[in-house]
Amino acid sequence: MLEPEVTKGLTAAAAITLGLVVYLVAVEVLYRRVSTLLEERRRAGKTKVAVQRLELASGDRVAGVLSVAVRWTRNALVLVALYLYTPLVLSVFPFTEPLAGPLFGYFLDPLQKIWDAFVAYLPNAIRIFVVILVARYSLKLLHLIFKAIEAGRVVINGFHAEWAEPTYKLFRILTIVLVLVDVIPHLPLAGSGFFQGMSLLVGAMVTLGSSSAVSNLVSGTVLIYTRGFQIGDYVEIGETFGEVVERSLLKTQLRTPLNEIVTIPNSRVLNASIVNYSTDARGRGLVVNTTVEIGYDVDWR
């Protein structure tokens, strides 16, 4: 005659085993249905990744990657169930119950550490989310305001309409830089040696490689706010003459009389002499000098 504790343990072990079998069958059925669905979508050509007409990944490749991911997920679920099955069965018998605790610990302790790290990081994650959210909608509001200024719906004394777009771009760059400065220290592993080393390397690369870009950016800002020329003006910059077709923070483009597009970095534009033939031509007019020659065969009268 078995003892009541053993009988109770055998009953519980049988129930746990039945639950494991049901679980494994359910996982296998779900795996087969997902695999069948993937195969159907692959045959229908719905698994490829494309942007308009550009195919980034073929349907067969995407379906193969998804199939491997589904198979590994199935295997992981099965292994976790089999691992947990052993300590559960051991825990229902009095003489094997002491062995169940360490087996549970091997699985639950890492999960507990992951959960504790996640909970400890939540304040930083919320801070990052709020900062990005505020920056995003602040830029949207600024974009609406500057668009209204550019269209003439909002007028600010001393602030010209053509300044609206470059001013918004400067605000956007400044906002992104401030967000990065605030967010990066709160990222996971921000204090690790690897992260600090990579930050130093990226900073050195940006510093060494962006000197000319920063120079053009500063020069473009000065040119825009000094209003030396506008889009559509005919100007002579250095030895290049043409119509201004584009003016940005980094470069200025001219269309020459031969219909050539000449791109000039703003640092060179700022250092060159600029002759604008259109500024006063709209109002007082433009004095054009020319030389007239008379051939010898023309009567002097």
Short mmCIF file of N, CA and C in Angstrom, two decimals, residues 10-141:
data_model
loop_
_atom_site.label_atom_id
_atom_site.label_comp_id
_atom_site.label_asym_id
_atom_site.label_seq_id
_atom_site.Cartn_x
_atom_site.Cartn_y
_atom_site.Cartn_z
N LEU A 10 2.06 10.91 -7.18
CA LEU A 10 1.87 10.24 -8.46
C LEU A 10 0.72 10.86 -9.24
N THR A 11 -0.36 11.19 -8.51
CA THR A 11 -1.49 11.84 -9.19
C THR A 11 -1.08 13.18 -9.79
N ALA A 12 -0.33 13.98 -8.98
CA ALA A 12 0.11 15.29 -9.47
C ALA A 12 1.08 15.13 -10.64
N ALA A 13 1.98 14.13 -10.56
CA ALA A 13 2.94 13.90 -11.64
C ALA A 13 2.21 13.49 -12.92
N ALA A 14 1.16 12.64 -12.77
CA ALA A 14 0.39 12.25 -13.95
C ALA A 14 -0.30 13.46 -14.58
N ALA A 15 -0.84 14.36 -13.73
CA ALA A 15 -1.51 15.56 -14.25
C ALA A 15 -0.50 16.47 -14.95
N ILE A 16 0.70 16.61 -14.35
CA ILE A 16 1.74 17.44 -14.97
C ILE A 16 2.17 16.85 -16.31
N THR A 17 2.30 15.51 -16.33
CA THR A 17 2.71 14.85 -17.58
C THR A 17 1.65 15.02 -18.66
N LEU A 18 0.39 14.90 -18.26
CA LEU A 18 -0.70 15.10 -19.23
C LEU A 18 -0.69 16.54 -19.75
N GLY A 19 -0.47 17.50 -18.84
CA GLY A 19 -0.40 18.90 -19.27
C GLY A 19 0.76 19.14 -20.23
N LEU A 20 1.91 18.45 -19.97
CA LEU A 20 3.05 18.58 -20.86
C LEU A 20 2.73 18.04 -22.25
N VAL A 21 2.06 16.89 -22.28
CA VAL A 21 1.71 16.29 -23.57
C VAL A 21 0.77 17.20 -24.34
N VAL A 22 -0.24 17.75 -23.66
CA VAL A 22 -1.17 18.66 -24.31
C VAL A 22 -0.44 19.90 -24.84
N TYR A 23 0.48 20.41 -24.02
CA TYR A 23 1.26 21.59 -24.41
C TYR A 23 2.10 21.30 -25.65
N LEU A 24 2.80 20.15 -25.66
CA LEU A 24 3.67 19.81 -26.79
C LEU A 24 2.84 19.61 -28.06
N VAL A 25 1.68 18.98 -27.93
CA VAL A 25 0.81 18.80 -29.09
C VAL A 25 0.33 20.15 -29.62
N ALA A 26 -0.05 21.06 -28.69
CA ALA A 26 -0.53 22.37 -29.12
C ALA A 26 0.59 23.15 -29.83
N VAL A 27 1.82 23.07 -29.30
CA VAL A 27 2.94 23.75 -29.94
C VAL A 27 3.20 23.19 -31.33
N GLU A 28 3.12 21.84 -31.46
CA GLU A 28 3.36 21.23 -32.75
C GLU A 28 2.28 21.60 -33.76
N VAL A 29 1.01 21.63 -33.32
CA VAL A 29 -0.08 22.01 -34.22
C VAL A 29 0.08 23.46 -34.66
N LEU A 30 0.41 24.32 -33.71
CA LEU A 30 0.59 25.73 -34.05
C LEU A 30 1.77 25.90 -35.01
N TYR A 31 2.84 25.16 -34.78
CA TYR A 31 4.01 25.24 -35.65
C TYR A 31 3.66 24.81 -37.08
N ARG A 32 2.89 23.73 -37.23
CA ARG A 32 2.52 23.26 -38.56
C ARG A 32 1.60 24.25 -39.27
N ARG A 33 0.68 24.87 -38.52
CA ARG A 33 -0.22 25.83 -39.14
C ARG A 33 0.54 27.06 -39.60
N VAL A 34 1.46 27.56 -38.77
CA VAL A 34 2.25 28.72 -39.17
C VAL A 34 3.13 28.39 -40.37
N SER A 35 3.72 27.20 -40.38
CA SER A 35 4.56 26.80 -41.51
C SER A 35 3.75 26.71 -42.80
N THR A 36 2.53 26.15 -42.68
CA THR A 36 1.66 26.07 -43.86
C THR A 36 1.27 27.45 -44.36
N LEU A 37 0.97 28.37 -43.42
CA LEU A 37 0.61 29.73 -43.80
C LEU A 37 1.78 30.43 -44.51
N LEU A 38 2.99 30.23 -44.00
CA LEU A 38 4.17 30.82 -44.64
C LEU A 38 4.36 30.28 -46.05
N GLU A 39 4.16 28.97 -46.21
CA GLU A 39 4.33 28.36 -47.52
C GLU A 39 3.29 28.89 -48.50
N GLU A 40 2.05 29.07 -48.03
CA GLU A 40 1.00 29.61 -48.90
C GLU A 40 1.32 31.05 -49.33
N ARG A 41 1.79 31.85 -48.39
CA ARG A 41 2.12 33.24 -48.71
C ARG A 41 3.35 33.31 -49.63
N ARG A 42 4.28 32.36 -49.46
CA ARG A 42 5.45 32.33 -50.35
C ARG A 42 5.03 32.02 -51.77
N ARG A 43 4.15 31.04 -51.93
CA ARG A 43 3.68 30.69 -53.28
C ARG A 43 2.88 31.81 -53.91
N ALA A 44 2.18 32.59 -53.06
CA ALA A 44 1.39 33.71 -53.58
C ALA A 44 2.25 34.95 -53.82
N GLY A 45 3.53 34.89 -53.46
CA GLY A 45 4.42 36.03 -53.67
C GLY A 45 4.19 37.17 -52.70
N LYS A 46 3.68 36.86 -51.50
CA LYS A 46 3.38 37.91 -50.52
C LYS A 46 4.44 38.05 -49.43
N THR A 47 5.54 37.32 -49.54
CA THR A 47 6.56 37.38 -48.50
C THR A 47 7.76 38.23 -48.89
N LYS A 48 7.80 38.69 -50.13
CA LYS A 48 8.96 39.49 -50.54
C LYS A 48 8.90 40.87 -49.91
N VAL A 49 10.06 41.47 -49.74
CA VAL A 49 10.18 42.82 -49.18
C VAL A 49 10.60 43.74 -50.32
N ALA A 50 9.75 44.74 -50.62
CA ALA A 50 10.01 45.62 -51.75
C ALA A 50 9.56 47.03 -51.41
N VAL A 51 10.26 47.99 -51.98
CA VAL A 51 9.88 49.39 -51.91
C VAL A 51 9.52 49.82 -53.32
N GLN A 52 8.19 50.00 -53.54
CA GLN A 52 7.67 50.25 -54.88
C GLN A 52 8.13 49.11 -55.81
N ARG A 53 8.97 49.41 -56.81
CA ARG A 53 9.42 48.36 -57.73
C ARG A 53 10.79 47.79 -57.36
N LEU A 54 11.39 48.30 -56.31
CA LEU A 54 12.71 47.82 -55.89
C LEU A 54 12.53 46.67 -54.91
N GLU A 55 12.98 45.48 -55.30
CA GLU A 55 12.87 44.30 -54.45
C GLU A 55 14.11 44.20 -53.56
N LEU A 56 13.90 44.35 -52.25
CA LEU A 56 15.00 44.30 -51.30
C LEU A 56 15.34 42.87 -50.91
N ALA A 57 14.35 42.00 -50.85
CA ALA A 57 14.58 40.59 -50.51
C ALA A 57 13.52 39.75 -51.20
N SER A 58 13.95 38.67 -51.81
CA SER A 58 13.01 37.82 -52.54
C SER A 58 12.08 37.09 -51.58
N GLY A 59 10.95 36.63 -52.12
CA GLY A 59 9.98 35.93 -51.29
C GLY A 59 10.53 34.63 -50.72
N ASP A 60 11.32 33.89 -51.52
CA ASP A 60 11.90 32.63 -51.02
C ASP A 60 12.85 32.88 -49.86
N ARG A 61 13.66 33.93 -49.97
CA ARG A 61 14.62 34.20 -48.90
C ARG A 61 13.91 34.62 -47.62
N VAL A 62 12.92 35.50 -47.74
CA VAL A 62 12.19 35.94 -46.56
C VAL A 62 11.44 34.77 -45.92
N ALA A 63 10.82 33.94 -46.76
CA ALA A 63 10.10 32.78 -46.24
C ALA A 63 11.06 31.81 -45.55
N GLY A 64 12.28 31.64 -46.10
CA GLY A 64 13.25 30.77 -45.48
C GLY A 64 13.69 31.28 -44.12
N VAL A 65 13.92 32.58 -44.01
CA VAL A 65 14.32 33.17 -42.73
C VAL A 65 13.21 33.04 -41.71
N LEU A 66 11.98 33.31 -42.13
CA LEU A 66 10.85 33.19 -41.20
C LEU A 66 10.64 31.74 -40.77
N SER A 67 10.83 30.79 -41.69
CA SER A 67 10.68 29.38 -41.34
C SER A 67 11.70 28.96 -40.29
N VAL A 68 12.95 29.41 -40.47
CA VAL A 68 13.98 29.10 -39.48
C VAL A 68 13.63 29.72 -38.12
N ALA A 69 13.15 30.98 -38.15
CA ALA A 69 12.78 31.63 -36.90
C ALA A 69 11.63 30.90 -36.20
N VAL A 70 10.64 30.47 -36.97
CA VAL A 70 9.51 29.73 -36.38
C VAL A 70 9.98 28.40 -35.81
N ARG A 71 10.87 27.69 -36.54
CA ARG A 71 11.36 26.41 -36.07
C ARG A 71 12.17 26.55 -34.77
N TRP A 72 13.03 27.54 -34.71
CA TRP A 72 13.81 27.76 -33.50
C TRP A 72 12.92 28.18 -32.34
N THR A 73 11.86 28.94 -32.62
CA THR A 73 10.92 29.30 -31.56
C THR A 73 10.21 28.07 -31.03
N ARG A 74 9.81 27.17 -31.96
CA ARG A 74 9.18 25.92 -31.52
C ARG A 74 10.13 25.10 -30.66
N ASN A 75 11.38 25.00 -31.09
CA ASN A 75 12.36 24.23 -30.31
C ASN A 75 12.60 24.84 -28.93
N ALA A 76 12.64 26.17 -28.87
CA ALA A 76 12.87 26.83 -27.58
C ALA A 76 11.69 26.57 -26.64
N LEU A 77 10.48 26.67 -27.15
CA LEU A 77 9.30 26.41 -26.32
C LEU A 77 9.28 24.98 -25.80
N VAL A 78 9.68 24.05 -26.65
CA VAL A 78 9.71 22.64 -26.23
C VAL A 78 10.79 22.42 -25.17
N LEU A 79 11.97 22.97 -25.38
CA LEU A 79 13.06 22.78 -24.42
C LEU A 79 12.73 23.40 -23.06
N VAL A 80 12.14 24.59 -23.07
CA VAL A 80 11.75 25.23 -21.81
C VAL A 80 10.72 24.38 -21.08
N ALA A 81 9.75 23.84 -21.82
CA ALA A 81 8.72 23.00 -21.19
C ALA A 81 9.33 21.73 -20.60
N LEU A 82 10.23 21.09 -21.35
CA LEU A 82 10.86 19.88 -20.83
C LEU A 82 11.73 20.16 -19.62
N TYR A 83 12.41 21.34 -19.64
CA TYR A 83 13.26 21.67 -18.49
C TYR A 83 12.40 21.92 -17.25
N LEU A 84 11.30 22.66 -17.41
CA LEU A 84 10.44 22.95 -16.26
C LEU A 84 9.68 21.72 -15.79
N TYR A 85 9.48 20.77 -16.68
CA TYR A 85 8.75 19.56 -16.32
C TYR A 85 9.50 18.77 -15.24
N THR A 86 10.82 18.72 -15.35
CA THR A 86 11.60 17.92 -14.39
C THR A 86 11.47 18.44 -12.96
N PRO A 87 11.76 19.74 -12.67
CA PRO A 87 11.60 20.18 -11.28
C PRO A 87 10.15 20.15 -10.80
N LEU A 88 9.19 20.34 -11.71
CA LEU A 88 7.79 20.25 -11.28
C LEU A 88 7.46 18.85 -10.79
N VAL A 89 7.92 17.85 -11.51
CA VAL A 89 7.66 16.47 -11.09
C VAL A 89 8.41 16.16 -9.79
N LEU A 90 9.64 16.62 -9.69
CA LEU A 90 10.41 16.37 -8.46
C LEU A 90 9.79 17.05 -7.25
N SER A 91 9.14 18.19 -7.46
CA SER A 91 8.60 18.95 -6.33
C SER A 91 7.36 18.32 -5.72
N VAL A 92 6.71 17.37 -6.41
CA VAL A 92 5.47 16.79 -5.87
C VAL A 92 5.74 15.60 -4.97
N PHE A 93 7.01 15.13 -4.91
CA PHE A 93 7.37 14.02 -4.03
C PHE A 93 8.21 14.55 -2.88
N PRO A 94 7.91 14.14 -1.65
CA PRO A 94 8.65 14.67 -0.49
C PRO A 94 10.14 14.37 -0.55
N PHE A 95 10.54 13.20 -1.04
CA PHE A 95 11.95 12.81 -0.99
C PHE A 95 12.77 13.42 -2.14
N THR A 96 12.10 14.00 -3.14
CA THR A 96 12.84 14.66 -4.23
C THR A 96 12.58 16.17 -4.28
N GLU A 97 11.78 16.64 -3.35
CA GLU A 97 11.45 18.07 -3.35
C GLU A 97 12.68 18.96 -3.16
N PRO A 98 13.68 18.59 -2.33
CA PRO A 98 14.87 19.46 -2.20
C PRO A 98 15.64 19.66 -3.52
N LEU A 99 15.50 18.74 -4.45
CA LEU A 99 16.21 18.89 -5.72
C LEU A 99 15.51 19.86 -6.67
N ALA A 100 14.23 20.11 -6.43
CA ALA A 100 13.46 20.95 -7.35
C ALA A 100 13.87 22.41 -7.24
N GLY A 101 14.18 22.86 -6.01
CA GLY A 101 14.53 24.27 -5.80
C GLY A 101 15.71 24.73 -6.64
N PRO A 102 16.88 24.05 -6.58
CA PRO A 102 18.01 24.49 -7.41
C PRO A 102 17.72 24.45 -8.90
N LEU A 103 16.95 23.44 -9.36
CA LEU A 103 16.64 23.38 -10.79
C LEU A 103 15.78 24.56 -11.23
N PHE A 104 14.81 24.92 -10.37
CA PHE A 104 14.01 26.11 -10.65
C PHE A 104 14.88 27.36 -10.67
N GLY A 105 15.83 27.41 -9.72
CA GLY A 105 16.69 28.60 -9.61
C GLY A 105 17.54 28.83 -10.84
N TYR A 106 18.03 27.74 -11.45
CA TYR A 106 18.85 27.89 -12.65
C TYR A 106 18.09 28.58 -13.78
N PHE A 107 16.78 28.40 -13.79
CA PHE A 107 15.97 29.00 -14.85
C PHE A 107 15.38 30.34 -14.43
N LEU A 108 14.94 30.43 -13.17
CA LEU A 108 14.24 31.63 -12.73
C LEU A 108 15.18 32.77 -12.34
N ASP A 109 16.38 32.44 -11.83
CA ASP A 109 17.30 33.50 -11.40
C ASP A 109 17.70 34.43 -12.54
N PRO A 110 18.09 33.90 -13.72
CA PRO A 110 18.39 34.83 -14.83
C PRO A 110 17.18 35.66 -15.24
N LEU A 111 15.99 35.05 -15.23
CA LEU A 111 14.80 35.82 -15.57
C LEU A 111 14.54 36.92 -14.54
N GLN A 112 14.79 36.61 -13.27
CA GLN A 112 14.61 37.61 -12.23
C GLN A 112 15.59 38.77 -12.39
N LYS A 113 16.83 38.44 -12.76
CA LYS A 113 17.83 39.50 -12.97
C LYS A 113 17.45 40.37 -14.17
N ILE A 114 16.96 39.73 -15.24
CA ILE A 114 16.53 40.49 -16.41
C ILE A 114 15.36 41.41 -16.06
N TRP A 115 14.42 40.88 -15.29
CA TRP A 115 13.26 41.68 -14.88
C TRP A 115 13.69 42.84 -13.98
N ASP A 116 14.58 42.58 -13.04
CA ASP A 116 15.06 43.66 -12.16
C ASP A 116 15.78 44.75 -12.95
N ALA A 117 16.60 44.32 -13.94
CA ALA A 117 17.29 45.31 -14.77
C ALA A 117 16.29 46.12 -15.59
N PHE A 118 15.25 45.45 -16.09
CA PHE A 118 14.23 46.15 -16.86
C PHE A 118 13.49 47.17 -16.00
N VAL A 119 13.11 46.77 -14.78
CA VAL A 119 12.41 47.69 -13.89
C VAL A 119 13.31 48.86 -13.50
N ALA A 120 14.61 48.58 -13.26
CA ALA A 120 15.53 49.65 -12.88
C ALA A 120 15.75 50.64 -14.03
N TYR A 121 15.63 50.16 -15.27
CA TYR A 121 15.87 51.02 -16.42
C TYR A 121 14.62 51.80 -16.84
N LEU A 122 13.45 51.45 -16.31
CA LEU A 122 12.21 52.09 -16.73
C LEU A 122 12.24 53.62 -16.59
N PRO A 123 12.76 54.20 -15.49
CA PRO A 123 12.80 55.68 -15.43
C PRO A 123 13.59 56.30 -16.58
N ASN A 124 14.73 55.71 -16.94
CA ASN A 124 15.50 56.24 -18.06
C ASN A 124 14.74 56.09 -19.37
N ALA A 125 14.08 54.92 -19.54
CA ALA A 125 13.31 54.71 -20.77
C ALA A 125 12.17 55.72 -20.89
N ILE A 126 11.49 55.99 -19.78
CA ILE A 126 10.40 56.98 -19.81
C ILE A 126 10.96 58.36 -20.11
N ARG A 127 12.12 58.69 -19.52
CA ARG A 127 12.74 59.99 -19.78
C ARG A 127 13.08 60.15 -21.27
N ILE A 128 13.68 59.10 -21.86
CA ILE A 128 14.04 59.16 -23.28
C ILE A 128 12.79 59.32 -24.13
N PHE A 129 11.74 58.56 -23.81
CA PHE A 129 10.49 58.64 -24.58
C PHE A 129 9.89 60.04 -24.50
N VAL A 130 9.87 60.62 -23.31
CA VAL A 130 9.28 61.96 -23.14
C VAL A 130 10.10 63.01 -23.89
N VAL A 131 11.43 62.91 -23.79
CA VAL A 131 12.29 63.89 -24.47
C VAL A 131 12.09 63.83 -25.98
N ILE A 132 12.08 62.61 -26.54
CA ILE A 132 11.89 62.46 -27.99
C ILE A 132 10.49 62.93 -28.40
N LEU A 133 9.49 62.61 -27.58
CA LEU A 133 8.11 63.02 -27.91
C LEU A 133 7.98 64.55 -27.90
N VAL A 134 8.53 65.19 -26.85
CA VAL A 134 8.45 66.66 -26.78
C VAL A 134 9.21 67.30 -27.95
N ALA A 135 10.40 66.76 -28.26
CA ALA A 135 11.19 67.32 -29.36
C ALA A 135 10.45 67.16 -30.69
N ARG A 136 9.83 65.99 -30.89
CA ARG A 136 9.13 65.73 -32.16
C ARG A 136 7.99 66.72 -32.37
N TYR A 137 7.13 66.90 -31.36
CA TYR A 137 5.97 67.76 -31.54
C TYR A 137 6.34 69.23 -31.46
N SER A 138 7.45 69.56 -30.79
CA SER A 138 7.93 70.94 -30.82
C SER A 138 8.40 71.30 -32.22
N LEU A 139 9.10 70.37 -32.88
CA LEU A 139 9.53 70.62 -34.26
C LEU A 139 8.33 70.73 -35.20
N LYS A 140 7.31 69.92 -34.98
CA LYS A 140 6.10 70.03 -35.81
C LYS A 140 5.45 71.40 -35.66
N LEU A 141 5.39 71.89 -34.40
CA LEU A 141 4.80 73.22 -34.16
C LEU A 141 5.65 74.31 -34.81
#
